[in-house]
JSON list of C-alpha atoms in Angstrom, two decimals:
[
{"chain": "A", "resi": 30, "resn": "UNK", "atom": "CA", "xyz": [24.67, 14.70, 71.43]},
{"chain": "A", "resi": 31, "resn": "UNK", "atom": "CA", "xyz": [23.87, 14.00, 67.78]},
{"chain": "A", "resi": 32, "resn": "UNK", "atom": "CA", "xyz": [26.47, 13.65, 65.11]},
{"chain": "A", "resi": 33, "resn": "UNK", "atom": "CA", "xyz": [26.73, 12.69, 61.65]},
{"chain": "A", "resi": 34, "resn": "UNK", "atom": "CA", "xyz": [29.68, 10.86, 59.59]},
{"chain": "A", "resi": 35, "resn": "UNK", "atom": "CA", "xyz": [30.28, 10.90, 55.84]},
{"chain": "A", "resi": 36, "resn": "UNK", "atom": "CA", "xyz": [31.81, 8.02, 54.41]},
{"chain": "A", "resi": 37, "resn": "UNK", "atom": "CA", "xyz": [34.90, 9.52, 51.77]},
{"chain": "A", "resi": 38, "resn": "UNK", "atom": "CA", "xyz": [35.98, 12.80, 51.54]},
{"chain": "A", "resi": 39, "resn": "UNK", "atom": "CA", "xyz": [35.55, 12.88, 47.96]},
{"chain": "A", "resi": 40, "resn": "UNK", "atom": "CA", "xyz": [33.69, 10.89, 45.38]},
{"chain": "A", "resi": 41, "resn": "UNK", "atom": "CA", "xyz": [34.06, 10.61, 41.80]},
{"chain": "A", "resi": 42, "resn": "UNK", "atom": "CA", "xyz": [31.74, 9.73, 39.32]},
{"chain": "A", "resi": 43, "resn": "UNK", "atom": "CA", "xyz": [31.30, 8.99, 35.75]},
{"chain": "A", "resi": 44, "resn": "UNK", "atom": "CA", "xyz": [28.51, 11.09, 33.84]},
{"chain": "A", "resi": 45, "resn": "UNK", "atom": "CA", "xyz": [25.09, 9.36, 33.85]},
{"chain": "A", "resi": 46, "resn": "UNK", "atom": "CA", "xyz": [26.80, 7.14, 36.59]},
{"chain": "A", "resi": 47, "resn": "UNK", "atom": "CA", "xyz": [24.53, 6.83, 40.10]},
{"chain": "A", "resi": 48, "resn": "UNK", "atom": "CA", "xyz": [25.67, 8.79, 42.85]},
{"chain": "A", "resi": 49, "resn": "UNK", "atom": "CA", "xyz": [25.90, 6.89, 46.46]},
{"chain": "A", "resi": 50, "resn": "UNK", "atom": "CA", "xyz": [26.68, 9.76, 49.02]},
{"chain": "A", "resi": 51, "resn": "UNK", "atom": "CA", "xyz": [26.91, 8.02, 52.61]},
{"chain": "A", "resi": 52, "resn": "UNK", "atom": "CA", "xyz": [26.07, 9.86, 55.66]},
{"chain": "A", "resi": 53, "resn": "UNK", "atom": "CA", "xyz": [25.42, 7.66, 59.31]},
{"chain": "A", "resi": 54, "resn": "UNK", "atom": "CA", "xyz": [24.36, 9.22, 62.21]},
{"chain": "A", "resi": 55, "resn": "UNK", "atom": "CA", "xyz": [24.09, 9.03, 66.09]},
{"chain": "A", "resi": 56, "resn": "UNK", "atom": "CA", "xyz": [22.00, 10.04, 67.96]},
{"chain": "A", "resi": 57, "resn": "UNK", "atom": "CA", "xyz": [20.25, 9.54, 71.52]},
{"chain": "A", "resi": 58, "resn": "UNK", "atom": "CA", "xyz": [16.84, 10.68, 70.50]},
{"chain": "A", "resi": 59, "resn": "UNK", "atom": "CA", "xyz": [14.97, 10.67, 66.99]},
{"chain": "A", "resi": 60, "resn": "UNK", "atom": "CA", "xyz": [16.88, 12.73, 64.90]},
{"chain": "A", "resi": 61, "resn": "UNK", "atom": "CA", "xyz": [15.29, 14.83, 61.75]},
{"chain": "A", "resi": 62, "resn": "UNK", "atom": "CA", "xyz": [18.18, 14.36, 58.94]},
{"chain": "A", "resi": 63, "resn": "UNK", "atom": "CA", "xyz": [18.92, 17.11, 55.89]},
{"chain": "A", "resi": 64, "resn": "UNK", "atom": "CA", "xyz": [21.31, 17.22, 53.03]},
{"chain": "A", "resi": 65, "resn": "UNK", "atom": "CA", "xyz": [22.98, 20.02, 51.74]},
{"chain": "A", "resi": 66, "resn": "UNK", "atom": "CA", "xyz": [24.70, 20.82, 48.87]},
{"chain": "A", "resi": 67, "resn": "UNK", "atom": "CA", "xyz": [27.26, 23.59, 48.19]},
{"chain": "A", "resi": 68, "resn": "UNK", "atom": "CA", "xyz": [28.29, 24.99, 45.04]},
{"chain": "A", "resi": 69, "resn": "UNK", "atom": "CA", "xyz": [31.77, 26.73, 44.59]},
{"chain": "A", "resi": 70, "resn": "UNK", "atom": "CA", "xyz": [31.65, 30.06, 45.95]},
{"chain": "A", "resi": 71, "resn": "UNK", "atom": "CA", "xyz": [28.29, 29.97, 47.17]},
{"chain": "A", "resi": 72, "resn": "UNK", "atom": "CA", "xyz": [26.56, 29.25, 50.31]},
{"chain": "A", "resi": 73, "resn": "UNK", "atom": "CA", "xyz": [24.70, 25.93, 51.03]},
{"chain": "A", "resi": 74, "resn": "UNK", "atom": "CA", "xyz": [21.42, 25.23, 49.69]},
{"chain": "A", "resi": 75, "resn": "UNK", "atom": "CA", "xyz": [18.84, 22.50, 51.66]},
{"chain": "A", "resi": 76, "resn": "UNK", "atom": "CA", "xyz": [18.94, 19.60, 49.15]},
{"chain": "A", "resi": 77, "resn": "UNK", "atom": "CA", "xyz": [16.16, 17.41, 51.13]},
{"chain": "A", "resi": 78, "resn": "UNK", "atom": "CA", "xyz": [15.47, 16.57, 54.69]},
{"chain": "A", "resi": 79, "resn": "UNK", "atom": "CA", "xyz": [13.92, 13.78, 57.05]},
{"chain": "A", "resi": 80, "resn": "UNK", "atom": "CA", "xyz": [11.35, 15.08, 60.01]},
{"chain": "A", "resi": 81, "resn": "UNK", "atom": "CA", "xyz": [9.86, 11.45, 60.75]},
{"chain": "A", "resi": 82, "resn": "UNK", "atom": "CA", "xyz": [7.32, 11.09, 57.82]},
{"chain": "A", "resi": 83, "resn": "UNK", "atom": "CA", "xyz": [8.37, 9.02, 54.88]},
{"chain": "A", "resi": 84, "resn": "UNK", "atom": "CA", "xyz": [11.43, 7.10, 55.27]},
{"chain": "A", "resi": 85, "resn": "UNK", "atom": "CA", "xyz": [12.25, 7.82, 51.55]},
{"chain": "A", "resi": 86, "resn": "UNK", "atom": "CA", "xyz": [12.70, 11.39, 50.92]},
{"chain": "A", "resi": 87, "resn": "UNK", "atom": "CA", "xyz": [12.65, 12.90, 47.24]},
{"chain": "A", "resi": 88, "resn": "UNK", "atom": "CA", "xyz": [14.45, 16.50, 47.12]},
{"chain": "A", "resi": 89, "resn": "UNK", "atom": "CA", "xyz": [15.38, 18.77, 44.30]},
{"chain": "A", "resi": 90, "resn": "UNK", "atom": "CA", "xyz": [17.80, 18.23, 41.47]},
{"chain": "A", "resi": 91, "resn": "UNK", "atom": "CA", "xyz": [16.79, 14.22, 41.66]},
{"chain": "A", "resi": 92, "resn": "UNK", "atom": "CA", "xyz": [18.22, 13.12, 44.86]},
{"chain": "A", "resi": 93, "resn": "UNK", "atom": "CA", "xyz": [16.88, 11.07, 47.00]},
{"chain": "A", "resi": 94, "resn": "UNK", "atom": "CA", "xyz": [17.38, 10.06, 50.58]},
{"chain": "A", "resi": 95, "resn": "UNK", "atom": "CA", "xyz": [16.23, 6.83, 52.85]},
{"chain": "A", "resi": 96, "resn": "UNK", "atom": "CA", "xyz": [16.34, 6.92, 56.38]},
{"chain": "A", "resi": 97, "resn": "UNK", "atom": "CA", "xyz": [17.40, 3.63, 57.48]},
{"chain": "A", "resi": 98, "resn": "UNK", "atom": "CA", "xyz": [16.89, 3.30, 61.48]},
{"chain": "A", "resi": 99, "resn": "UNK", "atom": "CA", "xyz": [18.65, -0.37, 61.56]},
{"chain": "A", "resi": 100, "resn": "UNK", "atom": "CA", "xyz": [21.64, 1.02, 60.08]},
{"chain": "A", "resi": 101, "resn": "UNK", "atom": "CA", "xyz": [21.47, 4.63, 61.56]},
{"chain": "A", "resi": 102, "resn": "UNK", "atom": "CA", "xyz": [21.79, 5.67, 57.75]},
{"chain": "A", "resi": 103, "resn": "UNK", "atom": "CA", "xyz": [20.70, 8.54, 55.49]},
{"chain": "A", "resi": 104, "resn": "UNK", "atom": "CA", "xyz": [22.42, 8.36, 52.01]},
{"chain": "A", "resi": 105, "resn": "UNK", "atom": "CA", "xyz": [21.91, 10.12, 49.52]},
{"chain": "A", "resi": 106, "resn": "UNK", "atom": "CA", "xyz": [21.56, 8.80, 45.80]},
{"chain": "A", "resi": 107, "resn": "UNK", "atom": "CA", "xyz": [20.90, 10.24, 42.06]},
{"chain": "A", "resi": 108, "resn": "UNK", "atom": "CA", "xyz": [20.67, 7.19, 39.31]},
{"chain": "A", "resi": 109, "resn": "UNK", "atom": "CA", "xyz": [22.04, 9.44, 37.26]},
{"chain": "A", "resi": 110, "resn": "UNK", "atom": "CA", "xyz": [24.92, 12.13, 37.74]},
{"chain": "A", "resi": 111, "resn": "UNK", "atom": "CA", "xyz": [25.19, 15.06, 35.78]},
{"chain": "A", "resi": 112, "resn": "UNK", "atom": "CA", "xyz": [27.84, 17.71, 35.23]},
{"chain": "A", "resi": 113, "resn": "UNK", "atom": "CA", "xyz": [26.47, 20.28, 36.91]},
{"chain": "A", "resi": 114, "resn": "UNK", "atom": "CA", "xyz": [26.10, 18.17, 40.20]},
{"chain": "A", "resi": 115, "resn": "UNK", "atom": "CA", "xyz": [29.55, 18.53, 40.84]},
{"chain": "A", "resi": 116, "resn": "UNK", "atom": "CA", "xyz": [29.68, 19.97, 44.59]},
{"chain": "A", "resi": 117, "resn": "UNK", "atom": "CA", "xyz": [30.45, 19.73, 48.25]},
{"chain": "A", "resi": 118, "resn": "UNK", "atom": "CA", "xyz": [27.64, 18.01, 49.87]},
{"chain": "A", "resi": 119, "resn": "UNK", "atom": "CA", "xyz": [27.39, 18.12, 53.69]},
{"chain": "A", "resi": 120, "resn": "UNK", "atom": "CA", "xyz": [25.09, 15.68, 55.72]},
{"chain": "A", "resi": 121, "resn": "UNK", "atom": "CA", "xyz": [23.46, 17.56, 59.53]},
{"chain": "A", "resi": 122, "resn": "UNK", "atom": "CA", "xyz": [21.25, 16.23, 61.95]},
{"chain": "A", "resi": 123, "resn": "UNK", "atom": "CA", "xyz": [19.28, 18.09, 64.94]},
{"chain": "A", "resi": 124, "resn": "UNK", "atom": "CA", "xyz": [17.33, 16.26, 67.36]},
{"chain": "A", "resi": 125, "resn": "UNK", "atom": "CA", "xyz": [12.80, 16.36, 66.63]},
{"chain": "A", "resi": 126, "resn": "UNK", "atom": "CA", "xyz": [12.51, 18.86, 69.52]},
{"chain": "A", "resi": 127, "resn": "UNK", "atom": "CA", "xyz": [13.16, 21.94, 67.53]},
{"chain": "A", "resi": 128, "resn": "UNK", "atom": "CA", "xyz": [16.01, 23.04, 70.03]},
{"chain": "A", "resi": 129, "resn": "UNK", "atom": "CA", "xyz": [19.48, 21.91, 69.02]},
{"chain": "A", "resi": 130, "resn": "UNK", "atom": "CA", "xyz": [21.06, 23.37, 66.01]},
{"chain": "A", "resi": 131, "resn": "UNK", "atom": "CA", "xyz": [22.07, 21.52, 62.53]},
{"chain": "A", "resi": 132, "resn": "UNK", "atom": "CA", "xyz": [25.61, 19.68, 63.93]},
{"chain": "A", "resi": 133, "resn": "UNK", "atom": "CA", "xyz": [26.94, 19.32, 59.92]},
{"chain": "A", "resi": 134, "resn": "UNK", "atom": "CA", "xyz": [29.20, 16.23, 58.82]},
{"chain": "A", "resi": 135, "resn": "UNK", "atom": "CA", "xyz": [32.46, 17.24, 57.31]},
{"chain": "A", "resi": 136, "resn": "UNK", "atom": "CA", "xyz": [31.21, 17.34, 53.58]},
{"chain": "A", "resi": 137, "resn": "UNK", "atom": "CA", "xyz": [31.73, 15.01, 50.69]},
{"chain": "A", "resi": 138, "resn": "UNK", "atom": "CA", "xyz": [33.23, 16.69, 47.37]},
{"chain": "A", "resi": 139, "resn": "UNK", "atom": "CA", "xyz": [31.54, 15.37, 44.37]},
{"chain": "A", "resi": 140, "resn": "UNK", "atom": "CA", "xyz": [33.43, 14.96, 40.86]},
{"chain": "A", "resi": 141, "resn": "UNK", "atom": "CA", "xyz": [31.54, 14.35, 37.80]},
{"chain": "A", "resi": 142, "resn": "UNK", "atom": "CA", "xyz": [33.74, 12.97, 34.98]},
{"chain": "A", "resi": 143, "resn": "UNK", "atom": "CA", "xyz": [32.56, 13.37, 31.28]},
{"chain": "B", "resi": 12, "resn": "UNK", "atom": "CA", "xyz": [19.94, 33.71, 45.34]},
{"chain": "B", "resi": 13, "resn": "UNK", "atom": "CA", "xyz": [18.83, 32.64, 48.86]},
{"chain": "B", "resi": 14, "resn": "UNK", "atom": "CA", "xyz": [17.45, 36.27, 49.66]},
{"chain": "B", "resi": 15, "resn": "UNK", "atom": "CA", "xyz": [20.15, 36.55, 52.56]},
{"chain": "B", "resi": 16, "resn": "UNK", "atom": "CA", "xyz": [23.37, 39.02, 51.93]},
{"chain": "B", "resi": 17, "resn": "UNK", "atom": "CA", "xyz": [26.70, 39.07, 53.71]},
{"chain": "B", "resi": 18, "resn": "UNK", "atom": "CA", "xyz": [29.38, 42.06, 53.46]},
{"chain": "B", "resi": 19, "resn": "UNK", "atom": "CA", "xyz": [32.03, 42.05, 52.73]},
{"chain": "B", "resi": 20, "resn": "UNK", "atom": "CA", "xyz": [32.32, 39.29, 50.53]},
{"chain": "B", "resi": 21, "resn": "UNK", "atom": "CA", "xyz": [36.09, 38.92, 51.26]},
{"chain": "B", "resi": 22, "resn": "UNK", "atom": "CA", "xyz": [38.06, 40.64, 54.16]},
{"chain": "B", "resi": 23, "resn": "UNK", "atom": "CA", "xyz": [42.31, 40.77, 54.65]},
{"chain": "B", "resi": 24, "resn": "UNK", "atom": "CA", "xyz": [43.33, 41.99, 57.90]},
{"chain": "B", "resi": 25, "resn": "UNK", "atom": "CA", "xyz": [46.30, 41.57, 60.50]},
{"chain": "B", "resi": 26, "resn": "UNK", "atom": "CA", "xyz": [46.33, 39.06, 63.76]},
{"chain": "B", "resi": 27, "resn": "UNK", "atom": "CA", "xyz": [45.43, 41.26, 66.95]},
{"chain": "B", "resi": 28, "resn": "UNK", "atom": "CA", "xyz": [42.77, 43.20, 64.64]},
{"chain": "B", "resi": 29, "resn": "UNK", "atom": "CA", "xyz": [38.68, 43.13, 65.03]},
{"chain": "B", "resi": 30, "resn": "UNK", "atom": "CA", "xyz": [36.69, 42.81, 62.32]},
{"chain": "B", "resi": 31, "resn": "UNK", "atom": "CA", "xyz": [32.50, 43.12, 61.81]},
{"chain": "B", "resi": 32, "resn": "UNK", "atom": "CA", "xyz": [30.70, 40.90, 59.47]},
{"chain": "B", "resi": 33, "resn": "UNK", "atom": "CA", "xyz": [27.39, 42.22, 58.63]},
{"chain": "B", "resi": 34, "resn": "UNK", "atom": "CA", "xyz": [23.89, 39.56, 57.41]},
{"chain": "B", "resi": 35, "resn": "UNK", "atom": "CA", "xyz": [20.82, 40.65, 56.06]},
{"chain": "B", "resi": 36, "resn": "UNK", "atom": "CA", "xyz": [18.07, 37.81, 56.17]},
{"chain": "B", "resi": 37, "resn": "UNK", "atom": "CA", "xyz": [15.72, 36.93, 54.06]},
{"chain": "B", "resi": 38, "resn": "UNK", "atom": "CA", "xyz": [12.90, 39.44, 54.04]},
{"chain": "B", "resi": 39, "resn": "UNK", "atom": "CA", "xyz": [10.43, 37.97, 56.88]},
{"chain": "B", "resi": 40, "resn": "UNK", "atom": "CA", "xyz": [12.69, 35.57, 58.36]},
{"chain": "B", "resi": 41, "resn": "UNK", "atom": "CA", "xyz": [13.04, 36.35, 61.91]},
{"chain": "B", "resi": 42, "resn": "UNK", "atom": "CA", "xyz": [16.26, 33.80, 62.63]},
{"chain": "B", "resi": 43, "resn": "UNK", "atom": "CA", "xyz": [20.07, 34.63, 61.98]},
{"chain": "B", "resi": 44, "resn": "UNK", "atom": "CA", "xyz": [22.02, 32.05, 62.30]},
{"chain": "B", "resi": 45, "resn": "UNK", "atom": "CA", "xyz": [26.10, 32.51, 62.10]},
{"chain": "B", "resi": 46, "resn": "UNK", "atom": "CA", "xyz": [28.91, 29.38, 60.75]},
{"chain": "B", "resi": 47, "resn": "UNK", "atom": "CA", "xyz": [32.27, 28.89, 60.48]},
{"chain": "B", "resi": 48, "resn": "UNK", "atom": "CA", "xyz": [33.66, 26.76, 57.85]},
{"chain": "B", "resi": 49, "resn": "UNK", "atom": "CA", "xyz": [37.54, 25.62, 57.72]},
{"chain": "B", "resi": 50, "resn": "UNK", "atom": "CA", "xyz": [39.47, 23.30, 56.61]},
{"chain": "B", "resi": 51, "resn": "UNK", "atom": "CA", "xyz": [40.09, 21.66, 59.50]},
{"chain": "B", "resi": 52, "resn": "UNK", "atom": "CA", "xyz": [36.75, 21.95, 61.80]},
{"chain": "B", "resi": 53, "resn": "UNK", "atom": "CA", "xyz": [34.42, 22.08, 58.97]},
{"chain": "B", "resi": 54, "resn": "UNK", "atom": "CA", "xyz": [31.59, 23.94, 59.26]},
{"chain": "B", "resi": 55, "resn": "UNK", "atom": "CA", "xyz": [30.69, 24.68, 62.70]},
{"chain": "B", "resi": 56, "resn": "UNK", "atom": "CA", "xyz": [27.42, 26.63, 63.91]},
{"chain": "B", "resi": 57, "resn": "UNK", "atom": "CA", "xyz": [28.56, 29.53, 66.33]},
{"chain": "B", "resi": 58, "resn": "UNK", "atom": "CA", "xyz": [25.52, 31.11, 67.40]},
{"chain": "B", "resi": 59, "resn": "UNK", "atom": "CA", "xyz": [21.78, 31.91, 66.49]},
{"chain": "B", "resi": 60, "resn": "UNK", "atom": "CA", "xyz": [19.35, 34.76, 67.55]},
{"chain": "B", "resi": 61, "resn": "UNK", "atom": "CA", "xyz": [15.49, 35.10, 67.24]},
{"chain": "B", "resi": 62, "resn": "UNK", "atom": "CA", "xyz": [14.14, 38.46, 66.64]},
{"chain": "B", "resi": 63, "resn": "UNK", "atom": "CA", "xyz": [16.82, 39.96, 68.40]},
{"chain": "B", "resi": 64, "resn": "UNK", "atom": "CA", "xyz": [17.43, 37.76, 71.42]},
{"chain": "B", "resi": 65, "resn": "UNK", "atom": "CA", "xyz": [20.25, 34.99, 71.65]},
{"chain": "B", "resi": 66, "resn": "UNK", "atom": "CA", "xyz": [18.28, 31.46, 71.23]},
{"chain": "B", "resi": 67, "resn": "UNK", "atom": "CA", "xyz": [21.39, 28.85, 70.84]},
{"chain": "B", "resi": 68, "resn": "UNK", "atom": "CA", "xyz": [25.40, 29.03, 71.38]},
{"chain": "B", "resi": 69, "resn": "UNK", "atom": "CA", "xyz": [27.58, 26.71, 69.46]},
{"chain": "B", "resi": 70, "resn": "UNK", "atom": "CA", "xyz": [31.44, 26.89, 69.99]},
{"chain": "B", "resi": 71, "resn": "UNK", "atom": "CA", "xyz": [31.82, 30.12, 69.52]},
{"chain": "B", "resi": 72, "resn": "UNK", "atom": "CA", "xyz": [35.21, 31.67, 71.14]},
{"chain": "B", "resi": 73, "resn": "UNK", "atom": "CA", "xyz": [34.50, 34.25, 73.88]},
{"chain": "B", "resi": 74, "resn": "UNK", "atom": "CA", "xyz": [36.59, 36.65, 70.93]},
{"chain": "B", "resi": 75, "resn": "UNK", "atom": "CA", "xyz": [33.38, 36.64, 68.91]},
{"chain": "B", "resi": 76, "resn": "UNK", "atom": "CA", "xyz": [30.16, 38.03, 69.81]},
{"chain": "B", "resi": 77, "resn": "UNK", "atom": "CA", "xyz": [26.96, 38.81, 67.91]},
{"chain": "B", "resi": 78, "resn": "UNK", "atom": "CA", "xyz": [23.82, 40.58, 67.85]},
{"chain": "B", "resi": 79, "resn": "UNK", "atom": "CA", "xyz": [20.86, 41.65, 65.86]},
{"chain": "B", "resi": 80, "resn": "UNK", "atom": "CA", "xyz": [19.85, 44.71, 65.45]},
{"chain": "B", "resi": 81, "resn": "UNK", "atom": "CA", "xyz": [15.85, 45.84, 65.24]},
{"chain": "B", "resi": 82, "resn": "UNK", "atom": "CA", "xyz": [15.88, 45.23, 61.74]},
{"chain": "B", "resi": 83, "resn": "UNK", "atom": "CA", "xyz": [16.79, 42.16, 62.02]},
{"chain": "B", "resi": 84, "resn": "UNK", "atom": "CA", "xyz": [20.10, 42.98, 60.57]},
{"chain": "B", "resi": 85, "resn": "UNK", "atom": "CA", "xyz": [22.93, 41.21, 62.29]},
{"chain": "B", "resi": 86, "resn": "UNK", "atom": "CA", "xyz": [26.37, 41.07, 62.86]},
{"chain": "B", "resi": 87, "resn": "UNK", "atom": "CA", "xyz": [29.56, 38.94, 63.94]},
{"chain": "B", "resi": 88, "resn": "UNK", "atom": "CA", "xyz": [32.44, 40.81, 65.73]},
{"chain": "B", "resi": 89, "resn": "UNK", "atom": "CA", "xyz": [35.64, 38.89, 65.86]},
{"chain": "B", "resi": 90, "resn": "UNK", "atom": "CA", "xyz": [38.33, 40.71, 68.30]},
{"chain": "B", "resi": 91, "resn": "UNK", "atom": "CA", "xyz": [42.11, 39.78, 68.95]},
{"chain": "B", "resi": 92, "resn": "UNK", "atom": "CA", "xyz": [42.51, 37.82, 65.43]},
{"chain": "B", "resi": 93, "resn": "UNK", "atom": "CA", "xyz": [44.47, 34.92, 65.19]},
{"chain": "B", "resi": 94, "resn": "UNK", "atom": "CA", "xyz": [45.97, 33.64, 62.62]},
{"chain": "B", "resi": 95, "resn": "UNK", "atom": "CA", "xyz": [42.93, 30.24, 62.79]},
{"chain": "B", "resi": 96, "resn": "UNK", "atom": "CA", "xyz": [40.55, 32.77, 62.75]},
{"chain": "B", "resi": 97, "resn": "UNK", "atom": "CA", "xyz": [40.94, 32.68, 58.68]},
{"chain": "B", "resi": 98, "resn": "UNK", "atom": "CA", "xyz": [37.94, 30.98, 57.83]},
{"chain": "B", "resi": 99, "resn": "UNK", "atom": "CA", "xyz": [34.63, 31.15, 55.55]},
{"chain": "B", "resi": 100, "resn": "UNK", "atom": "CA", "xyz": [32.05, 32.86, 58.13]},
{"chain": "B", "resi": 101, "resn": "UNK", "atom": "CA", "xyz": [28.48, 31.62, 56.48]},
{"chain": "B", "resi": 102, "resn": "UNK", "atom": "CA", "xyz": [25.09, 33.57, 57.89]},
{"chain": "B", "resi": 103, "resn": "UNK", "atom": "CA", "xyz": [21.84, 31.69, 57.83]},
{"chain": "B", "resi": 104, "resn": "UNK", "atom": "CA", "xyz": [18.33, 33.27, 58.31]},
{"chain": "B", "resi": 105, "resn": "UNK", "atom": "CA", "xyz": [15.08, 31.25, 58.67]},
{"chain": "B", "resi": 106, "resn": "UNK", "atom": "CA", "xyz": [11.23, 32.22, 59.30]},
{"chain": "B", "resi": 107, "resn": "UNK", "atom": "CA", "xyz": [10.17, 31.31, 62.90]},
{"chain": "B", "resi": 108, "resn": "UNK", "atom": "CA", "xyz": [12.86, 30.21, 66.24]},
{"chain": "B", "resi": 109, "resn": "UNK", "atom": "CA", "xyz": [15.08, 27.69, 64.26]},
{"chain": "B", "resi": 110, "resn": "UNK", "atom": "CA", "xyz": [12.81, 24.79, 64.59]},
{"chain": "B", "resi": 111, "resn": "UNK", "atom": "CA", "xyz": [14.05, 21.91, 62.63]},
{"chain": "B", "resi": 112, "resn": "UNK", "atom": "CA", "xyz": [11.56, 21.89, 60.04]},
{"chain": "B", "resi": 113, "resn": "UNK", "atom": "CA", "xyz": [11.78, 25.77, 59.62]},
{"chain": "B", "resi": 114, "resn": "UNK", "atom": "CA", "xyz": [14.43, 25.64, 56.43]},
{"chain": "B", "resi": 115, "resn": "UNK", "atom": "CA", "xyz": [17.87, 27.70, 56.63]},
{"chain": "B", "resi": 116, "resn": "UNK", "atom": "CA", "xyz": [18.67, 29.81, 53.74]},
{"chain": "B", "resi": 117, "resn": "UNK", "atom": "CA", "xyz": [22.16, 30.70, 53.90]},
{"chain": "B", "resi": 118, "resn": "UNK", "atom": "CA", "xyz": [24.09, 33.75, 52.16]},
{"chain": "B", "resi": 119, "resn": "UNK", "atom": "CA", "xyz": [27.18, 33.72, 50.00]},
{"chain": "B", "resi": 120, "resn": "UNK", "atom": "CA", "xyz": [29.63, 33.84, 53.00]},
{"chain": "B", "resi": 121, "resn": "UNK", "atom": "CA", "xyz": [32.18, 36.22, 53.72]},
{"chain": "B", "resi": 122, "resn": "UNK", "atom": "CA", "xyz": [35.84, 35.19, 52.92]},
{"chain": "B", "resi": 123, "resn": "UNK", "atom": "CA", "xyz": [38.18, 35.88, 56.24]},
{"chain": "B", "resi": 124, "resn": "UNK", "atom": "CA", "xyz": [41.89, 35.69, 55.88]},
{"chain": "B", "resi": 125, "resn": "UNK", "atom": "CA", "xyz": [44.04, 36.99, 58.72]},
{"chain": "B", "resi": 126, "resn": "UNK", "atom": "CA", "xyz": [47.55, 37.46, 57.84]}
]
């Protein structure tokens, strides 16, 4: 069974700071990886995601991911924070067969600090 | 906007009630999937159906069931509340059977506080 764990339940930053958002995951087989992010009162939006190609994954609102397989790792990083980043962001992983549903990690609150 | 709509956005009711959530998915999207997001479990996935069938069960109580209607419509039914039933219910909808490169889209949520 796959499962993901993020590192700190909440993580503040200074504006224009980089944001280091750690997610680690196990897994039996190769795992596709995805980052979410979750905005107060709204529902979560697919940041970026891992399916086996690239190990370094560019998403939207400049994140960035690398898969790491040595250190079963997926973090998520933005050189430079911004106000408006300030969010919950969840790490999932499913297994490459298409089958098993997104298991989610238990979120990491972001706070951006002017 | 993700395209997929929940009612009611928030929802008060009494332990020992039942209580329908509603989802409309994106237009196309032939996947509903249904969450549950607490405090203390996080957010769990309870169940997902594919153009009306049921394709994957999460931990879903045996109190809940689901279905989806012709239109793709669906809907979570949570019977004999309890008082951990209070919770942030989150529908996703995505194109094709919930492969994991198929994207989910999720809606706004619907707020669930049993008193």
């Amino acid at each position: 069974a796959q499962s993901v764990t993020q590192l700190g339940s909440h993580v503040s930053v200074s504006e224009g700071a980089l944001v280091l958002l750690r997610c680690n995951y196990s897994s039996s087989v190769p795992p596709y990886l995805f980052w979410y992010v979750q905005y107060p009162n709204q529902g979560l939006q697919l940041l970026l995601k891992y399916t086996s190609a690239a190990t370094l994954v560019k998403g939207i609102n400049g994140f960035e991911a690398e898969f790491k397989k040595s250190e079963t790792s997926f973090h998520l990083t933005k050189p430079s924070a911004h106000m408006s980043d300030a969010a919950e962001y969840f790490c999932a992983v499913s297994d490459n067969s298409g089958n098993t549903p997104l298991v989610f990690g238990k979120g990491t609150r972001l706070s951006v600090i002017a | 906007d993700s395209g997929v709509t929940q009612t009611p956005k928030h929802l008060i009711t009494a332990t020992g009630q039942r209580v329908t959530l509603r989802c409309s998915p994106r237009s196309g999207d032939l996947s509903v999937y249904w969450y549950q997001q607490s405090l203390d479990q996080g957010l769990q996935f309870l169940i997902q159906y594919y153009n009306g069938e049921e394709r994957a069960k999460g931990n879903i109580l045996e109190r809940f069931s689901a279905q989806q209607f012709p239109d793709l419509h669906s809907e979570l039914n949570l019977s004999s509340l309890e008082l951990g039933d209070s919770a942030l219910y989150f529908c996703a909808s995505s194109l094709v059977d919930g492969r994991a490169l198929d994207t989910q889209y999720f809606g706004p949520g619907t707020r669930l506080t049993v008193l």
